[in-house]
Coordinates of C-alpha atoms and ligand atoms in Angstrom, one line a residue:
X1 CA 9.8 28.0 -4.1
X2 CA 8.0 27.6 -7.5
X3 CA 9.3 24.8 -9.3
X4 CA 8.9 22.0 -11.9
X5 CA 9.7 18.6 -11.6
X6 CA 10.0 15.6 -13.7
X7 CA 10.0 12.3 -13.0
X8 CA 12.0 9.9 -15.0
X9 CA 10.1 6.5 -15.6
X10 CA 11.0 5.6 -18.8
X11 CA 13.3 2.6 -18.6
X12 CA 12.0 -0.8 -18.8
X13 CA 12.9 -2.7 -15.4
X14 CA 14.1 -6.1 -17.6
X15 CA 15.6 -7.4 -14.2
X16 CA 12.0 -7.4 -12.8
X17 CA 11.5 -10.2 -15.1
X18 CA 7.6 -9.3 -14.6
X19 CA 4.9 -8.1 -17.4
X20 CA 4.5 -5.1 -15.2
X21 CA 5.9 -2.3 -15.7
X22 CA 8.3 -1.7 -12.8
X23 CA 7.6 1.2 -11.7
X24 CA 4.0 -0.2 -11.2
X25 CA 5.8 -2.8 -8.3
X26 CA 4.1 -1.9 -5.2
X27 CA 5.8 -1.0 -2.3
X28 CA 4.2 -0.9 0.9
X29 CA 1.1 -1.8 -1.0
X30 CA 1.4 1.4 -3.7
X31 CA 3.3 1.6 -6.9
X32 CA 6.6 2.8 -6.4
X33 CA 6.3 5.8 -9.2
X34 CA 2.8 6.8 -6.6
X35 CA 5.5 6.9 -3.9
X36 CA 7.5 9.5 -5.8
X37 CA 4.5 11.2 -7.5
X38 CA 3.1 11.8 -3.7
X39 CA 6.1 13.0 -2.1
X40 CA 6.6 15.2 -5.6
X41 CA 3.1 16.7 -4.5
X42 CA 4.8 17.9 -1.2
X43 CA 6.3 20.4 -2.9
X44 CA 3.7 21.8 -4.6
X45 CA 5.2 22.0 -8.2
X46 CA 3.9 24.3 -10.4
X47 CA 4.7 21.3 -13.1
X48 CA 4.7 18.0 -12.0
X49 CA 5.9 15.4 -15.7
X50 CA 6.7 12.2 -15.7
X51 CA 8.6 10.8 -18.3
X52 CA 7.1 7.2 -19.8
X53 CA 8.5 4.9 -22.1
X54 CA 7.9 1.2 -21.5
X55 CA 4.5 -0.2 -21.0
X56 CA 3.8 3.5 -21.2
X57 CA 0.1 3.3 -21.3
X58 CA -1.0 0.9 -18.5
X59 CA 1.6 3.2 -16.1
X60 CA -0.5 6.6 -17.4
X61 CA -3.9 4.9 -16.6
X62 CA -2.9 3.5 -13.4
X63 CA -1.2 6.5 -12.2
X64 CA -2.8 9.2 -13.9
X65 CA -4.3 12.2 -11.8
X66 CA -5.4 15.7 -12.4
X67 CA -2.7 17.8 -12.5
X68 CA -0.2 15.3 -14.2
X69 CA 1.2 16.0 -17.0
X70 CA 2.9 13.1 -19.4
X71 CA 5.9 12.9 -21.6
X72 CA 6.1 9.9 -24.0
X73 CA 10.1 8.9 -24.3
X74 CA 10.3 6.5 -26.8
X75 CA 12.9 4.9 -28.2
X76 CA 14.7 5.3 -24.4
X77 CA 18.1 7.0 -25.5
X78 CA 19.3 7.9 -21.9
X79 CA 18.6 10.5 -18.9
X80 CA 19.1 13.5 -20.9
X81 CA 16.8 12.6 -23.8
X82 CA 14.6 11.9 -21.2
X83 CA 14.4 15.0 -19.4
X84 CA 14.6 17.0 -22.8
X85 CA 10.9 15.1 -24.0
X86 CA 9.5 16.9 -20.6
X87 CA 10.6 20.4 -21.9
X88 CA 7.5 21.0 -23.6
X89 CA 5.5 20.6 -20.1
X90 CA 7.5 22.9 -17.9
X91 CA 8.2 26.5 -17.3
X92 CA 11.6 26.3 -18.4
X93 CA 12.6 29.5 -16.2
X94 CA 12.0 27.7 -13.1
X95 CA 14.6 25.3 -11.7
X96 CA 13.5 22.0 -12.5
X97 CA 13.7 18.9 -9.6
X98 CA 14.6 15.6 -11.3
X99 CA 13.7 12.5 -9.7
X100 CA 13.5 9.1 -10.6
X101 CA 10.6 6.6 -10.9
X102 CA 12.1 4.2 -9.1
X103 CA 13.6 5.5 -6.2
X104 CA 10.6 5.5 -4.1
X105 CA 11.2 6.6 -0.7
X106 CA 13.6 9.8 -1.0
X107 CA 11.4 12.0 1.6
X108 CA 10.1 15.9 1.0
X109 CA 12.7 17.0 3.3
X110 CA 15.5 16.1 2.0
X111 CA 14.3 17.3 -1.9
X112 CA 13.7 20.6 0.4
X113 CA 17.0 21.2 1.7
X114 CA 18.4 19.8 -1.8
X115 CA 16.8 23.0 -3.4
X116 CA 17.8 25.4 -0.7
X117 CA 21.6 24.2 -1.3
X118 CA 20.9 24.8 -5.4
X119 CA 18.9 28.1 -4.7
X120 CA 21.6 30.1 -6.5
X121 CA 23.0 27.2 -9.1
X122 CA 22.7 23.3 -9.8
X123 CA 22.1 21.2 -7.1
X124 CA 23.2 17.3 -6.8
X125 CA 21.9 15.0 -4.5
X126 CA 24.7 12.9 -3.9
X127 CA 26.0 9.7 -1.2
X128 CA 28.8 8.0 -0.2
X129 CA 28.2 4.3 -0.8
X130 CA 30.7 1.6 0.9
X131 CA 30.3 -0.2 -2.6
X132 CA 29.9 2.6 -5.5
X133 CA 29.5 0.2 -7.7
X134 CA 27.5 0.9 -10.7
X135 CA 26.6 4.4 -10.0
X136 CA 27.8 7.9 -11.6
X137 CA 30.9 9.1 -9.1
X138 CA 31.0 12.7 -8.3
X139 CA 34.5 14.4 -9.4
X140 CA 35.7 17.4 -7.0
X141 CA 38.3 19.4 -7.6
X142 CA 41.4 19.3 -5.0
X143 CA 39.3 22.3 -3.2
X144 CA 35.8 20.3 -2.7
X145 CA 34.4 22.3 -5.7
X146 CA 32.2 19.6 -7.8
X147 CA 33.5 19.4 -11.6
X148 CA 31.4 16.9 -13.3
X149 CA 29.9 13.3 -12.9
X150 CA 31.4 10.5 -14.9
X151 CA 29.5 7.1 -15.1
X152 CA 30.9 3.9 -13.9
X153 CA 31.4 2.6 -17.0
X154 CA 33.0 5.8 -19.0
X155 CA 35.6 6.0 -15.4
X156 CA 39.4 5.4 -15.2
X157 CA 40.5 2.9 -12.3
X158 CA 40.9 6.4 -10.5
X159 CA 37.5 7.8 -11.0
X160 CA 35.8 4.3 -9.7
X161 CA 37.8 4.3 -6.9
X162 CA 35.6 7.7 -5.3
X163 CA 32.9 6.9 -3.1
X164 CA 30.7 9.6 -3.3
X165 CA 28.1 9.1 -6.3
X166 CA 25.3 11.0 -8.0
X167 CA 22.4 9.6 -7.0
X168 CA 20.5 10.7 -9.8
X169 CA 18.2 13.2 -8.3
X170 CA 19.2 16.7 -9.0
X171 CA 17.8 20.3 -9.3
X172 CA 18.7 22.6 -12.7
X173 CA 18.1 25.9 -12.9
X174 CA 15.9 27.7 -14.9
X175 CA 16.7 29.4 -18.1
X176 CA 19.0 27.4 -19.4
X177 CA 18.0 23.5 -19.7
X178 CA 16.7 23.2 -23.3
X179 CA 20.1 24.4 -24.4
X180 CA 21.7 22.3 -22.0
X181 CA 20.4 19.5 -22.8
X182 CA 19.9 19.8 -26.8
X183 CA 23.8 20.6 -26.7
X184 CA 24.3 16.4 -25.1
X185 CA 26.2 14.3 -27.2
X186 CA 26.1 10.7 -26.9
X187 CA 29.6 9.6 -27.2
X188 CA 30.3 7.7 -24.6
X189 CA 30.7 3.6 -23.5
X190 CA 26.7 3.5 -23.5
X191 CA 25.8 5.4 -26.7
X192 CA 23.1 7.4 -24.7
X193 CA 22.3 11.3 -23.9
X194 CA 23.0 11.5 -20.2
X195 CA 22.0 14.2 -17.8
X196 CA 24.7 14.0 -16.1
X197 CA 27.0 15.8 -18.6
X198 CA 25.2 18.7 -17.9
X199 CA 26.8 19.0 -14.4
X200 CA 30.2 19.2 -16.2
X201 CA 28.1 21.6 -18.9
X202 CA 27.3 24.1 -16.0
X203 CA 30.7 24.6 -14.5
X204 CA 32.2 25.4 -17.5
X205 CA 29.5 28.0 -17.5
X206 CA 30.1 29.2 -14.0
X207 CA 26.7 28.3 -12.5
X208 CA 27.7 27.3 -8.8
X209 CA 26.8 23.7 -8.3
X210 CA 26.0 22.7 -5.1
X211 CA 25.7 19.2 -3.6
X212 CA 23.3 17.4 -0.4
X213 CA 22.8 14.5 1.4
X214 CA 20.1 12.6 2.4
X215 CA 19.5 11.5 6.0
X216 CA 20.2 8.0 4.7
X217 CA 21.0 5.8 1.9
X218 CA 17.8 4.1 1.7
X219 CA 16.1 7.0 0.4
X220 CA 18.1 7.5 -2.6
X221 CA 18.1 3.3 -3.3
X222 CA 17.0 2.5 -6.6
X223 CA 15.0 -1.0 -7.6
X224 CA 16.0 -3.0 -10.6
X225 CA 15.0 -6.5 -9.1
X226 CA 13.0 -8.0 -6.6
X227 CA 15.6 -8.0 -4.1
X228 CA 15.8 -4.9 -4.0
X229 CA 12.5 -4.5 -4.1
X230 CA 11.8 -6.0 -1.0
X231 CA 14.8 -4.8 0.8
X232 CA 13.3 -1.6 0.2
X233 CA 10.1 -2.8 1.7
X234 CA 11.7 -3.7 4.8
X235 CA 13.3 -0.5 5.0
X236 CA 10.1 1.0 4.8
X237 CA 8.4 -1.2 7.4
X238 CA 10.6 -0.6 9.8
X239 CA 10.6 2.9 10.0
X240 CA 6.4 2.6 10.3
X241 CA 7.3 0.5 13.1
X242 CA 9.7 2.7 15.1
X243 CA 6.9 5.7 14.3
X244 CA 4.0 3.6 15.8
X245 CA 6.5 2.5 18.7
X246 CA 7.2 6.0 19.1
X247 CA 3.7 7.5 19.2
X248 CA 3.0 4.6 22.1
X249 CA 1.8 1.9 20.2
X250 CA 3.1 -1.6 21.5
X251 CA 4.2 -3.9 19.0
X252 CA 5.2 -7.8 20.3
X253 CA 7.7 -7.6 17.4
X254 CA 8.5 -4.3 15.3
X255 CA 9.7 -6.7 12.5
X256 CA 6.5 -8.4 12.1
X257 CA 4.1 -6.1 10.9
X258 CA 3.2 -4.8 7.8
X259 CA 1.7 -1.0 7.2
X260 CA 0.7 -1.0 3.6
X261 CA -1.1 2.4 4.1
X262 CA -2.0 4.7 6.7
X263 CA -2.5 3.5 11.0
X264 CA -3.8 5.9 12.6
X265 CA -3.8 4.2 16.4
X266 CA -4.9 5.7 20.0
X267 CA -2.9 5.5 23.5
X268 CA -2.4 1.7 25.0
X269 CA -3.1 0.3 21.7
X270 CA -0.9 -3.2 21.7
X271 CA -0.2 -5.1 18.1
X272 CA 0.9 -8.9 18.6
X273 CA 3.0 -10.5 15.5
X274 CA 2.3 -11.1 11.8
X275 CA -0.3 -8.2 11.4
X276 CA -1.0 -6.8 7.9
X277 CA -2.8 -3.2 8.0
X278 CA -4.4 -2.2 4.1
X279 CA -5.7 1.1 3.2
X280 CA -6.5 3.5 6.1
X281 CA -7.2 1.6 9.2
X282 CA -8.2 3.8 12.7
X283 CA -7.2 2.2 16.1
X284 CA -8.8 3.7 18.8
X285 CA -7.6 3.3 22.8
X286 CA -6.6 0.6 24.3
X287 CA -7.7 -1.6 21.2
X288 CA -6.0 -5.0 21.4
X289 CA -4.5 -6.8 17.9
X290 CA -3.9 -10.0 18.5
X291 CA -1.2 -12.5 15.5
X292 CA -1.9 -12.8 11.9
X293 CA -4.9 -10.6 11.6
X294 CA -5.1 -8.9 8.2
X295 CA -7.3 -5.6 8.9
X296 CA -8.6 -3.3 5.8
X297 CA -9.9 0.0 5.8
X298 CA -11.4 -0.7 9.4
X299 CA -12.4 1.4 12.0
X300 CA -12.4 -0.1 15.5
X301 CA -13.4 1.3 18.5
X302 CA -11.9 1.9 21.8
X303 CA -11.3 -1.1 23.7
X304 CA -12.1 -3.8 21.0
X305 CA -10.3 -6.9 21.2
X306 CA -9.5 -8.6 17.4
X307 CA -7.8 -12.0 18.2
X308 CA -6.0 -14.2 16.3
X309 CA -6.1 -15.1 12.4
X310 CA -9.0 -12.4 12.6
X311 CA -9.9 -10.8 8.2
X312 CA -11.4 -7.5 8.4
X313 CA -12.3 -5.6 5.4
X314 CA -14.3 -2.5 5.3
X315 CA -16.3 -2.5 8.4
X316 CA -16.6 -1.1 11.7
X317 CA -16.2 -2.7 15.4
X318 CA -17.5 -1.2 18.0
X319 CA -16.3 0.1 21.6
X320 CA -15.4 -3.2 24.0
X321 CA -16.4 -6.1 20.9
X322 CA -14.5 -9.3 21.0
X323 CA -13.9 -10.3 17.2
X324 CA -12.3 -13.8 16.5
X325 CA -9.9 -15.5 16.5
X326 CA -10.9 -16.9 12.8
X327 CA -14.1 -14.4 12.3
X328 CA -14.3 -12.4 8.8
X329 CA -16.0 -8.9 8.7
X330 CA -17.1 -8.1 5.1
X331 CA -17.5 -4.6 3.5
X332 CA -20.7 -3.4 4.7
X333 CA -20.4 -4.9 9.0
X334 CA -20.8 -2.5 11.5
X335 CA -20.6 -4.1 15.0
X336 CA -22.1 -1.6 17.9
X337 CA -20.8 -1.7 21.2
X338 CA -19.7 -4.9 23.0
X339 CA -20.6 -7.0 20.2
X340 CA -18.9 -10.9 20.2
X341 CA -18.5 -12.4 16.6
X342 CA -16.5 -15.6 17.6
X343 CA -14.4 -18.4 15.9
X344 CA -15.4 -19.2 12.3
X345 CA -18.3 -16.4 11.9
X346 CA -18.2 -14.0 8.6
X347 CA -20.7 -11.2 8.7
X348 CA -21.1 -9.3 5.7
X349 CA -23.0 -6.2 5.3
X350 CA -24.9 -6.4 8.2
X351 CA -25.5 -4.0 11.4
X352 CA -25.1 -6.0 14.7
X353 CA -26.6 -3.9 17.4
X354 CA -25.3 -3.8 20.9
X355 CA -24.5 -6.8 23.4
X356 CA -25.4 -9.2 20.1
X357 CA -23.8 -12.3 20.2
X358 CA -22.3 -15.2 16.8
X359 CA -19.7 -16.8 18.8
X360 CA -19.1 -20.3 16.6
X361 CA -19.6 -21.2 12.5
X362 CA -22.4 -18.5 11.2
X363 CA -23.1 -16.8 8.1
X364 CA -24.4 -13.5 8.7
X365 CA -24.9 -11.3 5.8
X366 CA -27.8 -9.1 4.7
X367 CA -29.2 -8.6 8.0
X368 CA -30.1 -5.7 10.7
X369 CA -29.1 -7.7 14.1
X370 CA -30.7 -5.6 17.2
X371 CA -29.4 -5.3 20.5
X372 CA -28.7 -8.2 22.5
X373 CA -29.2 -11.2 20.0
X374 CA -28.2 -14.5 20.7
X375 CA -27.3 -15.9 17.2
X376 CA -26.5 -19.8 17.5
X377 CA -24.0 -22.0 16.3
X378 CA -24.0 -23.0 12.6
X379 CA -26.8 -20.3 11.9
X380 CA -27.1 -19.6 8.2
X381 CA -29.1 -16.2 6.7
X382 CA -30.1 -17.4 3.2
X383 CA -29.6 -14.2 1.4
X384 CA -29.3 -14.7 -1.8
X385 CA -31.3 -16.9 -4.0
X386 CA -29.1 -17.0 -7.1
X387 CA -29.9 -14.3 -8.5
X388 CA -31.0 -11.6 -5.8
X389 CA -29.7 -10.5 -2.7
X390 CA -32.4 -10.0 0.5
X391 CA -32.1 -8.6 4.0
X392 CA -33.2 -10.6 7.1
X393 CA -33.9 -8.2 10.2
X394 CA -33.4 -10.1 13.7
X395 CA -34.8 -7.6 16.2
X396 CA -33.8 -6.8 19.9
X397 CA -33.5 -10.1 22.5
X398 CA -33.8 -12.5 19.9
X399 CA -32.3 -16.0 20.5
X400 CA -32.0 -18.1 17.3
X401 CA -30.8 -21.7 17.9
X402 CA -28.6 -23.8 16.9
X403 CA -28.3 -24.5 12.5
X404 CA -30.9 -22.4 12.1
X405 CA -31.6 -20.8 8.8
X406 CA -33.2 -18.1 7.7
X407 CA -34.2 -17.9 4.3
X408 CA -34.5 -14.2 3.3
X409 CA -36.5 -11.7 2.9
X410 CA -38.0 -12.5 6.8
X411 CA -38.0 -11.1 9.9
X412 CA -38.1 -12.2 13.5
X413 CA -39.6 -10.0 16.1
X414 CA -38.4 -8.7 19.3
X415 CA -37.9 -11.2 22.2
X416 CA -38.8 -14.4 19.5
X417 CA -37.0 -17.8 19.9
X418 CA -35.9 -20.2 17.0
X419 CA -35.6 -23.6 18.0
X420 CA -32.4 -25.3 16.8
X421 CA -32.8 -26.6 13.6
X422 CA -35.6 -23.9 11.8
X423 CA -35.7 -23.6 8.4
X424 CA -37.6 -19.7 8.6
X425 CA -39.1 -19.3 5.7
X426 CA -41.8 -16.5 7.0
X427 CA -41.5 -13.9 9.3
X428 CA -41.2 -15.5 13.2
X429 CA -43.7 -13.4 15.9
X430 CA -42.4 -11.5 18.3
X431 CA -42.0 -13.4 21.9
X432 CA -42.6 -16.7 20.6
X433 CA -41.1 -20.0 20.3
X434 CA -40.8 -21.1 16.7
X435 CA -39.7 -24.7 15.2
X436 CA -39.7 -26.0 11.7
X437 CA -38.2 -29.2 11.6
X438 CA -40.2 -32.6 11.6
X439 CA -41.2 -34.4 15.0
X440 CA -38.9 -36.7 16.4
X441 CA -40.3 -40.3 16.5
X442 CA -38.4 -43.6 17.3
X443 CA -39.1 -46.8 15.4
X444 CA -38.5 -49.4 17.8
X445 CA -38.3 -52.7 15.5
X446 CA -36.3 -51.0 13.2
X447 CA -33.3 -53.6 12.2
X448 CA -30.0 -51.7 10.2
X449 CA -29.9 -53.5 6.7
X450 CA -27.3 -56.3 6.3
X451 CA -25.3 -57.1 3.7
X452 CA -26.6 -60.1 1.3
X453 CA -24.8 -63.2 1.3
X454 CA -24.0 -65.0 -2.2
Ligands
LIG1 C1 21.8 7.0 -13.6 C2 22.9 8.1 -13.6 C3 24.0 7.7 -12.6 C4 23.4 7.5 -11.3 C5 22.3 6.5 -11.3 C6 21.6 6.4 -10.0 C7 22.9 9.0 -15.9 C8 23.6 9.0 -17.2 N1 23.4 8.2 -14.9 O1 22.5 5.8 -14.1 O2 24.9 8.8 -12.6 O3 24.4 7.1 -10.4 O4 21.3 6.8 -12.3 O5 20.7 5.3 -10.0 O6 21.9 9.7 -15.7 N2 15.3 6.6 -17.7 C9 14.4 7.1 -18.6 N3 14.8 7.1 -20.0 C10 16.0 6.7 -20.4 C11 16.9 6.2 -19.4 C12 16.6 6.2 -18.1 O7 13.3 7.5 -18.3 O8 16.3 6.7 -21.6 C13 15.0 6.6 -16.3 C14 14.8 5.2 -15.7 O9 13.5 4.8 -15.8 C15 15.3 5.5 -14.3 C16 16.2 6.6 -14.4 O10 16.0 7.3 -15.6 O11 14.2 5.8 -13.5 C17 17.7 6.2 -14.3 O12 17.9 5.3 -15.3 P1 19.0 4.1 -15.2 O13 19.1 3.4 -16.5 O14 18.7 3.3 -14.0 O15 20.3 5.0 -15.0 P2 21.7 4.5 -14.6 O16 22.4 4.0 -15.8 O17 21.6 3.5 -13.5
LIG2 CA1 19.7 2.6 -12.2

């Protein structure tokens, strides 16, 4: 159904108590007005406006996309002077979908089913709240029929008493809004042009108006403080949770992890507690998660095993690796096929070809590993010499002992061995052994110094 709709983000969030705009507050790792703005898209709008006021320009330039359009609301004089400043951006004979800015997780479906109801009037999406208090509260006439909202604060003891309130998201039809809403007046407890006069507005008129629910009350729940703000969150988690738990995914505890973005995971995949997921991460089979790993923007392959406390950012593991616990991919790591990168190892930017080996304290960044590499403990790839980055390539069957370091650019050739302690400065042969360190020798009448007396 062609459509407009406006977003109201004006107000100013002061129970935030935060220099960032509220809307701006991430939730689930993305701004809550991104939330609405994405689920907005869902409907394919022919105009999509939101409505800024407060901190207006950092919200635009975060937010801003093609196909958004922008109304400036300033001074803030209520929901009806803020809808009228979007006049100018829609097609004002097409009904237009209101939503709020911060009421991030109201779903597609139920906005659908909200404008089927209101396909022949005004439609209100409205709850029933155990405590209404607060909120606008939806008067019916003896019949059912809907004859205006009055807000909390502009209510008789009566009026408070109903339990069914507007939760601000409504549909108006087209045609007649910009009369609508120049025709507000703003006499009332608040002093402010409210929107929600106009329900009142369009019975008078005769225009049916027609009310629907969403499936539940978190999806219409507003944020004014942090509280709420990460109730919300939870809210949000959770239902992630059930959908992972529900595509087969098993999860030690589906309170304990944290989707801040898109899992995409295969069959038999098993998540242990305390897991964060950033960005879009891709789980193939029978990939194993084990506690507090925080995985970006990560591909991993079938049968991988990440264990505990395990970073990964931007990178790639491949099928049957063992990562961790306590390793750190970087942007930039691919690891092939049943690669190990053990306890206390970061590899950035580096390819580790297959059946390669760092299990303990490495730094391997800059480098093209081959296949079946040996890489020992406490082994260091000098890659930067303070002011330019350099690759080191380790080719296939390599062993590099122990706190070795290899100062970059270099390269060591197929089947070579570093002995522990090499300071590789030039490129090692392949199948040789090469050392760099000083030969040991043992001074036999050497005394330790004593202290002097006196
Ligand atoms: C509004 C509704 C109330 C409803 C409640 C649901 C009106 C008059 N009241 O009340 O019936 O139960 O929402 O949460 O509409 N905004 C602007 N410019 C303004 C004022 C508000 O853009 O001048 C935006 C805010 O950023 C927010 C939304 O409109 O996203 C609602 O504003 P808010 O002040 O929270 O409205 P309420 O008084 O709570
Ligand atoms: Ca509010």
């Amino acid at each position: 159904m062609p459509l407009n709709v406006v977003i109201l983000a004006a107000g100013q969030g002061k129970r935030m108590y935060s220099n960032l705009p509220k809307v701006l507050h991430p939730l689930a790792g993305k701004a809550l007005l991104r939330h609405v703005v994405d689920t907005a898209r869902q409907l394919q709008p022919e105009n999509l406006v939101v409505v800024y006021g407060h901190g207006g320009e950092v919200v635009r330039q975060s937010i801003d996309a093609a196909g958004l359009a922008w109304a400036l609301q300033s001074p803030q004089l209520g929901t009806g002077h803020a809808l009228a400043q979007a006049l100018p951006f829609i097609d004002e004979r097409l009904p237009t979908l209101v939503l709020y800015g911060d009421v991030p997780l109201v779903q597609a479906s139920t906005l659908q089913h909200l404008l089927h109801q209101a396909a022949d009037g005004l439609g209100l999406l409205t709850v029933r709240l155990a405590n209404p208090q607060g909120y606008g509260r939806i008067v019916r006439e003896a019949t059912g029929g809907v004859l205006g909202i009055v807000e909390e604060k502009d209510a008789t003891p009566g009026q408070r008493a109903i339990d069914e309130v507007n939760t601000g998201i409504m549909v108006l039809p087209g045609g007649r809004l910009a009369e609508w809403l120049t025709r507000l007046s703003n006499d009332n407890a608040q002093g402010e042009y409210y929107l929600t006069d106009v329900v009142a507005r369009a019975v008078t008129a005769g225009v049916p108006v027609r009310s629907a629910h969403p499936e539940g009350a978190w999806e219409v729940q507003g944020i004014n403080n942090k509280a709420q703000l990460a109730e919300l969150e939870r809210i949000y988690q959770q239902r992630q949770a059930v959908a992972l738990m529900n595509q087969g995914v098993r999860l030690a505890d589906p309170d304990r992890i944290d989707v801040r973005g898109t899992l995409e995971c295969g069959r038999d995949v098993s998540i242990d507690v305390g897991c964060i997921f950033e960005g879009h991460v891709r789980l193939a089979e029978a990939v194993e998660i084990g506690p507090y790993c925080v995985i970006r923007e990560a591909d991993i392959a079938a049968g991988a095993r990440i264990a505990a406390f395990t970073h990964i950012d931007k990178a790639q593991v491949g099928p049957d690796a063992v990562v961790g616990p306590y390793a750190r991919l970087r942007p930039g790591t691919s690891l092939a096929a049943g690669v190990h990168v053990g306890n206390f190892v970061e590899v950035k930017n580096s390819q580790i070809g297959p059946g390669s080996k760092a299990n303990h304290l490495a730094y391997v960044g800059d480098a093209d590993v081959g296949a079946r590499v040996n890489i020992g403990a406490g082994t260091i790839t000098c890659n930067y010499d303070g002011a330019n980055k350099f690759r080191t390539v380790i080719e296939d069957d390599v062993f590099i002992g122990s706190d070795t370091q290899l100062v970059a650019p270099v390269r060591v050739g197929q089947g070579a061995t570093l002995g522990a302690g090499t300071t590789l400065t030039r490129d090692a042969p392949p199948n040789a052994l090469t050392v760099s360190r000083v030969r040991q020798t043992s001074l036999l009448n050497w005394k330790r110094p004593e202290k002097k007396k006196g």
